[in-house]
Amino acid sequence: EVQQWHFEVWNEMWGVTFPEPYMSLYNASAIALKSVHPSLRVGGPATMQTLDVAGFINATRTMGLPVDFVSTHFYPTDPQCLTAGTKSDQDCFAHTVLAAQQLAEEIKKPFFLTEYNNGLGSSSRDDSSAAAFIFRNVGMLTKLDLFSWWTFSDVFEEQWMRSDPFHNGFGLMTVQGTRKPAWRA
């Protein structure tokens, strides 16, 4: 079972900078996992906003470190899609993600978008606009090996476990288990 898992090292560089000490952490993690069994899969950098994907690929190659997949996070409300030059690009989300995916493809590694949704802040994740966002982007992101909506349910610690059913939580379903429109997309 464990050999089917993908071990993503760290999360969005919280408390860690790139390249160091992240690459030291990645090196230690990758070596430890591969020492348990060489088939265990490890990757990263699991950065926010597709940051440092190219740097991670270059660093693993330069340092001779094992990497089985490349991963990152991205939201359409991230700064890359809010510049004067990108605000008018209704497909900025897909274009930015595919640019990062291309870097992984060049080294023949799977690309995982391990965190996304229709936006942070005031974007509504409780109504049909979230489902429309999924429908619009899924067809454009067929080159991705994995992409995962953040999160599956509104039951998680970042919102302090709010009990009201529709509070613009990040999940595909409410705390009570009501499936939101994005669930059905």
Short mmCIF file of C-alpha atoms in Angstrom, two decimals:
data_model
loop_
_atom_site.label_atom_id
_atom_site.label_comp_id
_atom_site.label_asym_id
_atom_site.label_seq_id
_atom_site.Cartn_x
_atom_site.Cartn_y
_atom_site.Cartn_z
CA GLU A 1 0.00 0.00 0.00
CA VAL A 2 2.65 2.54 1.05
CA GLN A 3 4.50 2.01 -2.20
CA GLN A 4 1.54 3.61 -3.99
CA TRP A 5 1.82 6.82 -1.98
CA HIS A 6 3.54 10.00 -3.15
CA PHE A 7 5.57 11.72 -0.44
CA GLU A 8 5.47 15.48 -0.97
CA VAL A 9 8.21 17.23 1.02
CA TRP A 10 6.94 20.16 3.11
CA ASN A 11 4.10 22.57 2.31
CA GLU A 12 4.36 26.01 0.73
CA MET A 13 7.70 26.76 2.34
CA TRP A 14 6.08 27.71 5.65
CA GLY A 15 9.03 28.57 7.90
CA VAL A 16 11.54 27.37 5.29
CA THR A 17 13.17 29.28 2.44
CA PHE A 18 14.20 28.12 -1.00
CA PRO A 19 16.76 27.01 -1.97
CA GLU A 20 18.21 26.59 1.51
CA PRO A 21 17.32 25.12 3.88
CA TYR A 22 14.53 23.55 1.77
CA MET A 23 16.89 21.59 -0.46
CA SER A 24 18.69 20.19 2.60
CA LEU A 25 15.32 19.13 4.00
CA TYR A 26 14.34 17.62 0.66
CA ASN A 27 17.68 15.80 0.40
CA ALA A 28 17.34 14.30 3.89
CA SER A 29 13.72 13.33 3.24
CA ALA A 30 14.39 11.77 -0.17
CA ILE A 31 17.40 9.80 1.08
CA ALA A 32 15.48 8.58 4.14
CA LEU A 33 12.50 7.44 2.06
CA LYS A 34 14.64 5.72 -0.57
CA SER A 35 16.65 3.96 2.16
CA VAL A 36 13.43 2.36 3.41
CA HIS A 37 12.58 1.16 -0.09
CA PRO A 38 13.82 2.50 -3.42
CA SER A 39 10.32 2.35 -4.94
CA LEU A 40 8.91 4.92 -2.49
CA ARG A 41 8.04 8.07 -4.45
CA VAL A 42 9.21 11.48 -3.31
CA GLY A 43 8.81 14.91 -4.84
CA GLY A 44 8.22 18.59 -4.34
CA PRO A 45 8.61 21.49 -3.98
CA ALA A 46 4.89 21.84 -3.01
CA THR A 47 5.25 25.60 -3.26
CA MET A 48 2.50 28.17 -3.38
CA GLN A 49 1.90 30.16 -6.57
CA THR A 50 4.00 27.76 -8.68
CA LEU A 51 7.08 29.39 -7.14
CA ASP A 52 10.51 27.75 -7.42
CA VAL A 53 9.41 24.85 -9.64
CA ALA A 54 12.25 25.49 -12.11
CA GLY A 55 14.71 26.07 -9.26
CA PHE A 56 13.69 22.80 -7.61
CA ILE A 57 14.12 20.85 -10.84
CA ASN A 58 17.54 22.42 -11.43
CA ALA A 59 18.65 21.87 -7.83
CA THR A 60 17.67 18.18 -7.79
CA ARG A 61 19.49 17.67 -11.08
CA THR A 62 22.62 19.56 -9.93
CA MET A 63 22.70 17.78 -6.55
CA GLY A 64 21.88 14.38 -8.07
CA LEU A 65 18.82 13.97 -5.84
CA PRO A 66 16.00 11.56 -6.56
CA VAL A 67 12.75 13.14 -7.67
CA ASP A 68 9.77 11.08 -8.76
CA PHE A 69 7.28 13.89 -9.36
CA VAL A 70 7.05 17.67 -9.33
CA SER A 71 4.30 19.38 -7.30
CA THR A 72 3.03 22.86 -6.59
CA HIS A 73 -0.09 24.84 -5.63
CA PHE A 74 -1.86 27.59 -7.51
CA TYR A 75 -5.05 29.68 -7.29
CA PRO A 76 -6.52 32.09 -9.87
CA THR A 77 -6.34 34.83 -7.22
CA ASP A 78 -2.57 34.42 -6.85
CA PRO A 79 -0.44 37.43 -7.87
CA GLN A 80 0.56 35.98 -11.27
CA CYS A 81 -3.05 36.36 -12.46
CA LEU A 82 -3.59 39.82 -10.99
CA THR A 83 -1.02 41.89 -12.88
CA ALA A 84 -1.93 44.51 -15.47
CA GLY A 85 -0.79 42.09 -18.17
CA THR A 86 -2.66 39.02 -16.91
CA LYS A 87 -5.90 40.34 -15.39
CA SER A 88 -7.60 40.30 -18.79
CA ASP A 89 -6.51 36.69 -19.49
CA GLN A 90 -9.54 34.66 -18.43
CA ASP A 91 -7.40 31.51 -18.70
CA CYS A 92 -4.44 32.82 -16.70
CA PHE A 93 -4.92 30.02 -14.16
CA ALA A 94 -4.59 27.28 -16.77
CA HIS A 95 -1.78 29.05 -18.63
CA THR A 96 0.29 29.45 -15.44
CA VAL A 97 -0.25 25.87 -14.33
CA LEU A 98 0.60 24.50 -17.78
CA ALA A 99 3.82 26.53 -17.86
CA ALA A 100 4.90 24.82 -14.63
CA GLN A 101 3.73 21.43 -15.94
CA GLN A 102 5.90 21.90 -19.02
CA LEU A 103 8.99 22.11 -16.79
CA ALA A 104 8.17 18.70 -15.31
CA GLU A 105 7.41 17.27 -18.74
CA GLU A 106 10.85 18.35 -19.96
CA ILE A 107 12.47 16.08 -17.36
CA LYS A 108 9.86 13.35 -17.95
CA LYS A 109 8.36 13.54 -14.45
CA PRO A 110 4.69 13.55 -13.46
CA PHE A 111 3.26 16.94 -12.48
CA PHE A 112 0.89 17.29 -9.53
CA LEU A 113 -1.14 20.39 -8.73
CA THR A 114 -1.78 19.34 -5.14
CA GLU A 115 -3.74 22.39 -4.11
CA TYR A 116 -6.11 24.60 -6.10
CA ASN A 117 -9.64 25.92 -6.15
CA ASN A 118 -11.46 28.85 -7.73
CA GLY A 119 -9.66 31.40 -5.58
CA LEU A 120 -8.83 32.63 -2.14
CA GLY A 121 -10.38 35.61 -0.39
CA SER A 122 -13.80 36.67 -1.60
CA SER A 123 -14.16 34.05 -4.36
CA SER A 124 -17.27 32.00 -3.69
CA ARG A 125 -16.67 28.30 -3.24
CA ASP A 126 -20.27 27.69 -2.14
CA ASP A 127 -22.12 28.52 -5.36
CA SER A 128 -22.20 27.50 -9.01
CA SER A 129 -19.29 29.78 -9.95
CA ALA A 130 -16.93 27.24 -8.37
CA ALA A 131 -18.39 24.46 -10.52
CA ALA A 132 -18.13 26.68 -13.60
CA PHE A 133 -14.45 27.29 -12.81
CA ILE A 134 -13.82 23.53 -12.65
CA PHE A 135 -15.67 22.85 -15.90
CA ARG A 136 -13.78 25.61 -17.70
CA ASN A 137 -10.34 24.47 -16.52
CA VAL A 138 -10.49 20.67 -16.43
CA GLY A 139 -10.43 20.40 -20.21
CA MET A 140 -7.43 22.71 -20.43
CA LEU A 141 -5.47 20.81 -17.77
CA THR A 142 -5.52 17.31 -19.25
CA LYS A 143 -1.70 17.21 -19.26
CA LEU A 144 -1.63 17.23 -15.46
CA ASP A 145 -1.08 13.87 -13.83
CA LEU A 146 -3.00 14.91 -10.72
CA PHE A 147 -4.84 17.97 -9.50
CA SER A 148 -6.57 18.22 -6.18
CA TRP A 149 -9.19 20.75 -5.07
CA TRP A 150 -8.42 22.36 -1.70
CA THR A 151 -10.20 20.82 0.20
CA PHE A 152 -12.56 17.88 0.12
CA SER A 153 -14.71 19.17 2.96
CA ASP A 154 -15.09 22.24 5.14
CA VAL A 155 -13.88 20.12 8.09
CA PHE A 156 -10.33 21.37 8.57
CA GLU A 157 -8.44 23.54 10.99
CA GLU A 158 -7.77 26.66 8.92
CA GLN A 159 -11.36 27.89 9.30
CA TRP A 160 -11.55 27.02 13.01
CA MET A 161 -14.24 24.40 12.36
CA ARG A 162 -17.09 26.78 11.63
CA SER A 163 -20.46 25.10 11.99
CA ASP A 164 -22.59 27.27 9.69
CA PRO A 165 -23.18 25.27 6.51
CA PHE A 166 -22.38 27.86 3.82
CA HIS A 167 -19.61 30.18 5.00
CA ASN A 168 -17.48 30.17 1.83
CA GLY A 169 -15.35 27.35 3.19
CA PHE A 170 -12.78 25.76 0.93
CA GLY A 171 -14.37 22.30 0.82
CA LEU A 172 -16.38 20.54 -1.85
CA MET A 173 -18.92 19.76 0.88
CA THR A 174 -20.10 21.52 4.02
CA VAL A 175 -19.31 20.49 7.58
CA GLN A 176 -22.71 18.76 7.62
CA GLY A 177 -21.91 16.80 4.45
CA THR A 178 -23.99 18.80 1.98
CA ARG A 179 -22.33 18.56 -1.41
CA LYS A 180 -21.65 21.95 -3.00
CA PRO A 181 -21.96 22.62 -6.75
CA ALA A 182 -18.18 22.12 -7.19
CA TRP A 183 -18.56 18.55 -5.87
CA ARG A 184 -20.85 17.77 -8.78
CA ALA A 185 -18.47 19.23 -11.36
#
